[in-house]
Short mmCIF file of N, CA and C in Angstrom, two decimals:
data_model
loop_
_atom_site.label_atom_id
_atom_site.label_comp_id
_atom_site.label_asym_id
_atom_site.label_seq_id
_atom_site.Cartn_x
_atom_site.Cartn_y
_atom_site.Cartn_z
N UNK A 10 -38.02 27.30 -9.16
CA UNK A 10 -37.57 27.46 -10.51
C UNK A 10 -36.76 28.74 -10.68
N UNK A 11 -37.10 29.74 -9.88
CA UNK A 11 -36.39 31.01 -9.98
C UNK A 11 -34.96 30.92 -9.44
N UNK A 12 -34.72 29.96 -8.58
CA UNK A 12 -33.39 29.74 -8.02
C UNK A 12 -32.80 28.51 -8.72
N UNK A 13 -32.07 28.77 -9.79
CA UNK A 13 -31.61 27.70 -10.68
C UNK A 13 -30.84 26.59 -9.97
N UNK A 14 -29.98 26.92 -9.04
CA UNK A 14 -29.21 25.89 -8.34
C UNK A 14 -30.10 25.04 -7.43
N UNK A 15 -31.04 25.67 -6.71
CA UNK A 15 -31.96 24.91 -5.86
C UNK A 15 -32.90 24.06 -6.71
N UNK A 16 -33.36 24.60 -7.83
CA UNK A 16 -34.26 23.86 -8.71
C UNK A 16 -33.54 22.64 -9.29
N UNK A 17 -32.30 22.82 -9.71
CA UNK A 17 -31.50 21.71 -10.24
C UNK A 17 -31.30 20.63 -9.18
N UNK A 18 -31.01 21.05 -7.95
CA UNK A 18 -30.80 20.11 -6.85
C UNK A 18 -32.09 19.36 -6.52
N UNK A 19 -33.22 20.07 -6.48
CA UNK A 19 -34.51 19.45 -6.22
C UNK A 19 -34.82 18.39 -7.26
N UNK A 20 -34.60 18.72 -8.51
CA UNK A 20 -34.84 17.77 -9.59
C UNK A 20 -33.91 16.57 -9.49
N UNK A 21 -32.66 16.83 -9.12
CA UNK A 21 -31.69 15.73 -8.96
C UNK A 21 -32.15 14.77 -7.86
N UNK A 22 -32.55 15.31 -6.71
CA UNK A 22 -33.02 14.47 -5.61
C UNK A 22 -34.26 13.68 -5.99
N UNK A 23 -35.19 14.34 -6.64
CA UNK A 23 -36.44 13.69 -7.05
C UNK A 23 -36.17 12.49 -7.95
N UNK A 24 -35.14 12.56 -8.76
CA UNK A 24 -34.85 11.50 -9.71
C UNK A 24 -33.92 10.42 -9.18
N UNK A 25 -33.54 10.49 -7.92
CA UNK A 25 -32.79 9.40 -7.31
C UNK A 25 -33.67 8.15 -7.29
N UNK A 26 -33.10 6.98 -7.43
CA UNK A 26 -33.90 5.74 -7.39
C UNK A 26 -34.72 5.64 -6.10
N UNK A 27 -36.02 5.36 -6.27
CA UNK A 27 -36.90 5.16 -5.13
C UNK A 27 -37.59 6.41 -4.60
N UNK A 28 -37.16 7.59 -5.00
CA UNK A 28 -37.75 8.83 -4.48
C UNK A 28 -39.02 9.19 -5.25
N UNK A 29 -38.95 9.20 -6.56
CA UNK A 29 -40.06 9.61 -7.41
C UNK A 29 -41.36 8.89 -7.04
N UNK A 30 -41.24 7.61 -6.73
CA UNK A 30 -42.42 6.80 -6.42
C UNK A 30 -43.08 7.18 -5.09
N UNK A 31 -42.37 7.90 -4.24
CA UNK A 31 -42.91 8.26 -2.92
C UNK A 31 -43.48 9.68 -2.87
N UNK A 32 -43.36 10.41 -3.97
CA UNK A 32 -43.79 11.82 -3.99
C UNK A 32 -45.13 11.95 -4.70
N UNK A 33 -46.08 12.59 -4.03
CA UNK A 33 -47.40 12.84 -4.61
C UNK A 33 -47.59 14.36 -4.61
N UNK A 34 -47.24 14.99 -5.71
CA UNK A 34 -47.29 16.46 -5.81
C UNK A 34 -48.70 16.99 -5.54
N UNK A 35 -49.73 16.31 -6.04
CA UNK A 35 -51.11 16.77 -5.82
C UNK A 35 -51.44 16.80 -4.33
N UNK A 36 -51.04 15.78 -3.61
CA UNK A 36 -51.29 15.72 -2.17
C UNK A 36 -50.52 16.84 -1.44
N UNK A 37 -49.27 17.03 -1.80
CA UNK A 37 -48.45 18.08 -1.16
C UNK A 37 -49.07 19.44 -1.39
N UNK A 38 -49.45 19.71 -2.62
CA UNK A 38 -50.04 21.01 -2.97
C UNK A 38 -51.37 21.23 -2.25
N UNK A 39 -52.24 20.21 -2.24
CA UNK A 39 -53.53 20.32 -1.58
C UNK A 39 -53.36 20.57 -0.08
N UNK A 40 -52.48 19.82 0.56
CA UNK A 40 -52.24 20.00 1.99
C UNK A 40 -51.70 21.40 2.28
N UNK A 41 -50.78 21.87 1.47
CA UNK A 41 -50.18 23.20 1.67
C UNK A 41 -51.26 24.28 1.65
N UNK A 42 -52.11 24.28 0.64
CA UNK A 42 -53.11 25.34 0.51
C UNK A 42 -54.26 25.21 1.50
N UNK A 43 -54.64 24.00 1.85
CA UNK A 43 -55.77 23.82 2.76
C UNK A 43 -55.36 24.03 4.22
N UNK A 44 -54.12 23.72 4.58
CA UNK A 44 -53.69 23.84 5.97
C UNK A 44 -53.40 25.28 6.39
N UNK A 45 -53.21 26.16 5.45
CA UNK A 45 -52.92 27.56 5.78
C UNK A 45 -54.20 28.39 5.76
N UNK A 46 -55.12 28.08 6.66
CA UNK A 46 -56.42 28.76 6.65
C UNK A 46 -56.33 30.25 6.94
N UNK A 47 -55.30 30.66 7.65
CA UNK A 47 -55.18 32.10 7.93
C UNK A 47 -54.78 32.86 6.66
N UNK A 48 -54.08 32.22 5.75
CA UNK A 48 -53.69 32.86 4.49
C UNK A 48 -54.64 32.53 3.34
N UNK A 49 -55.36 31.42 3.48
CA UNK A 49 -56.25 30.96 2.42
C UNK A 49 -57.57 30.47 3.04
N UNK A 50 -58.37 31.41 3.59
CA UNK A 50 -59.58 31.00 4.31
C UNK A 50 -60.61 30.28 3.44
N UNK A 51 -60.60 30.51 2.14
CA UNK A 51 -61.57 29.85 1.26
C UNK A 51 -61.15 28.44 0.88
N UNK A 52 -59.88 28.08 1.13
CA UNK A 52 -59.40 26.73 0.85
C UNK A 52 -59.24 26.42 -0.63
N UNK A 53 -59.09 27.46 -1.43
CA UNK A 53 -58.93 27.26 -2.87
C UNK A 53 -57.55 26.70 -3.17
N UNK A 54 -57.51 25.63 -3.96
CA UNK A 54 -56.25 25.01 -4.38
C UNK A 54 -56.10 25.25 -5.88
N UNK A 55 -55.08 25.99 -6.30
CA UNK A 55 -54.93 26.26 -7.74
C UNK A 55 -54.60 25.00 -8.53
N UNK A 56 -55.02 24.97 -9.79
CA UNK A 56 -54.74 23.83 -10.66
C UNK A 56 -53.29 23.84 -11.14
N UNK A 57 -52.71 24.98 -11.30
CA UNK A 57 -51.36 25.05 -11.87
C UNK A 57 -50.43 25.78 -10.95
N UNK A 58 -49.21 25.91 -11.31
CA UNK A 58 -48.61 25.44 -12.56
C UNK A 58 -48.27 23.95 -12.49
N UNK A 59 -48.18 23.33 -13.64
CA UNK A 59 -47.77 21.94 -13.71
C UNK A 59 -46.24 21.91 -13.57
N UNK A 60 -45.75 21.14 -12.63
CA UNK A 60 -44.33 21.10 -12.33
C UNK A 60 -43.71 19.84 -12.93
N UNK A 61 -42.66 20.03 -13.69
CA UNK A 61 -41.92 18.91 -14.29
C UNK A 61 -40.61 18.73 -13.55
N UNK A 62 -40.49 17.66 -12.80
CA UNK A 62 -39.27 17.39 -12.05
C UNK A 62 -38.34 16.42 -12.76
N UNK A 63 -38.68 16.06 -13.98
CA UNK A 63 -37.85 15.15 -14.75
C UNK A 63 -36.55 15.83 -15.13
N UNK A 64 -35.45 15.09 -15.09
CA UNK A 64 -34.17 15.66 -15.53
C UNK A 64 -33.88 15.28 -16.97
N UNK A 65 -34.84 14.59 -17.61
CA UNK A 65 -34.66 14.19 -19.00
C UNK A 65 -34.70 15.36 -19.96
N UNK A 66 -35.39 16.43 -19.56
CA UNK A 66 -35.47 17.58 -20.43
C UNK A 66 -35.19 18.85 -19.65
N UNK A 67 -34.49 19.76 -20.23
CA UNK A 67 -34.17 21.03 -19.59
C UNK A 67 -35.31 22.01 -19.83
N UNK A 68 -35.48 22.93 -18.90
CA UNK A 68 -36.54 23.95 -19.02
C UNK A 68 -36.06 25.12 -19.83
#
């Protein structure tokens, strides 16, 4: 989100036909935090932030 051009591109790709249905943000986030045991030995997965990848509304 801090890199406006990359964030815009990510949202654009996510909204291509057929992509949105294949993305499971909860799974991606859980895998990221649990697999990095050297950085996150307790395995805590944060609840937020909630990410909106819809291009229907601007942030």
